[in-house]
Amino acid sequence: KNEVEQSPQNLTAQEGEFITINCSYSVGISALHWLQQHPGGGIVSLFMLSSGKKKHGRLIATINIQEKHSSLHITASHPRDSAVYICAATSRTGNQFYFGTGTSLTVIP
Amino acid sequence: DGGITQSPKYLFRKEGQNVTLSCEQNLNHDAMYWYRQDPGQGLRLIYYSQIVNDFQKGDIAEGYSVSREKKESFPLTVTSAQKNPTAFYLCASSIRLTGELFFGEGSRLTVL
């Protein structure tokens, strides 16, 4: 069993839809990261959070420490949001990252 | 602009050859990492380094080697001992081990 689990694995949405990607983790963490990987392969860090909620443009990330769960929301989705979204956790000891297997999002015009 | 540069982007290798993937960062980060990505799997850690002249094995270090002679540079050598080297390799850095991760564009290695 992976330390970090994401759902869904694949997601197709119509442009303009509200999207939610979920991440659950089973280990103690000091921070949770949301990453975006475009078809070319490069990865960009979207959020790093240890509590509460963060917002950047149309993206919102939340974390519930008690439930060991985080969500990434995309409001008013756009085809350029099509990418793989990866959830990752920094271990509580700080010496390791755990990665989910990613959610592949396709937004159709 | 600050960032991480990986090269080459694509690399083909014959079996039995060693290849070296370059990773350079100008973010002044202390920590650097090499990850391997295979279809359907999460990123797996090959090696990481917290400081110059020191590095640690990750989960899948066998068949790989690294060096950290300069803060900016963390090259990865895929040796002929690596049984299944065809993969996408990503270099990353963070200001410290617990910091936000910054990634390069990746290097795709194909063994013929």
XYZ file of N, CA and C in Angstrom, chain A residues 2 9 30-31 33 35 37 39-48 86 88 90-97 99-102, chain B residues 9-10 33 35 37-38 40-45 48 50 59 88 90 92 94 96-106 108:
186
model
N 0.553 2.203 -0.876
C 1.314 3.440 -0.919
C 0.987 4.315 0.279
N -7.861 8.369 -10.571
C -6.642 8.224 -11.377
C -6.736 9.038 -12.646
N 4.961 16.502 7.691
C 5.180 17.895 8.104
C 4.609 18.863 7.075
N 4.414 18.390 5.852
C 3.838 19.248 4.817
C 3.291 18.396 3.687
N 2.303 18.578 -0.534
C 2.566 19.330 -1.752
C 1.591 18.903 -2.838
N 1.594 19.082 -6.974
C 2.479 19.311 -8.106
C 1.694 19.140 -9.396
N 2.238 18.220 -13.508
C 3.157 17.729 -14.535
C 2.479 17.826 -15.892
N 2.428 17.541 -20.214
C 2.797 16.443 -21.121
C 4.284 16.372 -21.441
N 4.956 17.498 -21.454
C 6.393 17.487 -21.720
C 7.201 16.833 -20.621
N 6.628 16.732 -19.436
C 7.275 16.010 -18.349
C 7.728 16.857 -17.185
N 7.984 18.139 -17.413
C 8.430 18.977 -16.310
C 7.368 19.113 -15.243
N 7.796 19.266 -14.002
C 6.880 19.349 -12.859
C 7.014 20.715 -12.207
N 5.857 21.272 -11.867
C 5.803 22.571 -11.206
C 5.115 22.404 -9.860
N 5.667 23.028 -8.846
C 5.037 22.989 -7.536
C 3.902 24.008 -7.505
N 2.694 23.531 -7.151
C 1.542 24.427 -7.069
C 1.352 24.957 -5.642
N 1.391 24.035 -4.693
C 1.164 24.403 -3.300
C 2.028 23.547 -2.390
N 2.394 24.151 -1.266
C 2.966 23.415 -0.151
C 2.214 23.896 1.071
N -0.056 15.708 -9.043
C 0.584 14.766 -8.134
C 0.554 15.316 -6.721
N 2.091 14.962 -2.943
C 3.304 14.459 -2.300
C 3.336 14.935 -0.858
N 5.806 15.434 2.706
C 7.106 15.439 3.373
C 6.940 14.699 4.692
N 7.797 13.710 4.933
C 7.683 12.944 6.170
C 7.888 13.849 7.380
N 7.351 13.412 8.513
C 7.474 14.224 9.726
C 8.938 14.401 10.122
N 9.752 13.397 9.829
C 11.186 13.510 10.130
C 11.883 14.440 9.148
N 11.211 14.751 8.059
C 11.746 15.707 7.106
C 12.794 15.173 6.162
N 13.009 13.865 6.175
C 14.072 13.341 5.335
C 13.557 12.550 4.143
N 12.256 12.634 3.882
C 11.711 11.826 2.802
C 10.443 12.460 2.250
N 10.274 12.292 0.940
C 9.024 12.669 0.293
C 8.322 11.396 -0.148
N 5.242 10.132 -2.728
C 4.502 10.629 -3.883
C 3.311 9.744 -4.207
N 2.182 10.376 -4.564
C 1.077 9.644 -5.138
C 1.372 9.332 -6.599
N 0.527 8.511 -7.200
C 0.759 8.099 -8.580
C 0.183 9.086 -9.587
N -0.499 10.112 -9.108
C -0.966 11.167 -10.000
C -2.395 10.990 -10.469
N 17.606 16.229 -22.786
C 16.181 15.964 -22.611
C 15.845 14.538 -23.052
N 16.490 14.107 -24.114
C 16.306 12.748 -24.615
C 17.682 12.117 -24.798
N 17.927 16.241 -5.465
C 17.377 14.893 -5.525
C 17.360 14.391 -6.966
N 15.005 11.555 -9.070
C 13.865 10.654 -9.035
C 13.740 9.945 -10.378
N 10.775 8.109 -12.785
C 9.333 8.005 -12.979
C 9.048 6.966 -14.046
N 8.243 5.979 -13.688
C 7.778 4.954 -14.619
C 6.262 5.046 -14.727
N 2.482 4.763 -14.417
C 1.611 4.183 -13.406
C 2.194 4.127 -12.009
N 3.398 4.652 -11.839
C 4.021 4.637 -10.512
C 4.328 6.050 -10.052
N 4.388 6.204 -8.745
C 4.813 7.482 -8.202
C 6.311 7.669 -8.399
N 6.771 8.876 -8.194
C 8.200 9.154 -8.279
C 8.958 8.334 -7.235
N 10.059 7.760 -7.651
C 10.877 6.964 -6.725
C 12.251 7.607 -6.598
N 12.711 7.706 -5.357
C 13.947 8.408 -5.055
C 15.156 7.529 -5.339
N 19.793 11.416 -2.946
C 19.627 12.799 -2.579
C 20.878 13.301 -1.872
N 22.156 16.592 0.730
C 21.802 17.750 1.552
C 22.878 18.817 1.536
N 15.545 4.953 -2.392
C 14.912 3.628 -2.398
C 15.421 2.704 -3.504
N 11.982 7.863 -17.232
C 12.033 9.317 -17.215
C 12.685 9.720 -15.892
N 13.958 12.664 -13.234
C 13.699 14.039 -12.810
C 14.656 14.436 -11.698
N 15.461 17.378 -8.830
C 14.739 18.381 -8.055
C 15.663 18.988 -7.015
N 15.496 21.636 -3.244
C 14.726 22.394 -2.264
C 15.714 23.123 -1.372
N 15.915 23.318 1.685
C 16.331 22.391 2.728
C 15.507 21.133 2.535
N 15.800 20.096 3.300
C 15.112 18.825 3.077
C 13.599 18.938 3.193
N 13.094 19.818 4.001
C 11.651 19.893 4.204
C 10.996 20.986 3.376
N 11.741 21.568 2.468
C 11.236 22.717 1.738
C 10.453 22.365 0.490
N 9.930 23.406 -0.137
C 9.195 23.257 -1.386
C 10.125 22.708 -2.459
N 9.597 21.791 -3.254
C 10.391 21.151 -4.293
C 10.320 21.919 -5.604
N 11.457 22.041 -6.255
C 11.539 22.608 -7.587
C 12.131 21.540 -8.496
N 11.510 21.337 -9.652
C 11.908 20.269 -10.553
C 12.488 20.808 -11.852
N 13.351 20.003 -12.448
C 13.790 20.250 -13.805
C 12.776 19.699 -14.793
N 13.090 19.827 -16.081
C 12.176 19.378 -17.134
C 12.262 17.883 -17.402
N 13.252 17.240 -16.814
C 13.364 15.797 -16.966
C 14.239 15.363 -18.123
N 14.650 11.864 -20.596
C 14.068 10.560 -20.936
C 15.159 9.686 -21.526
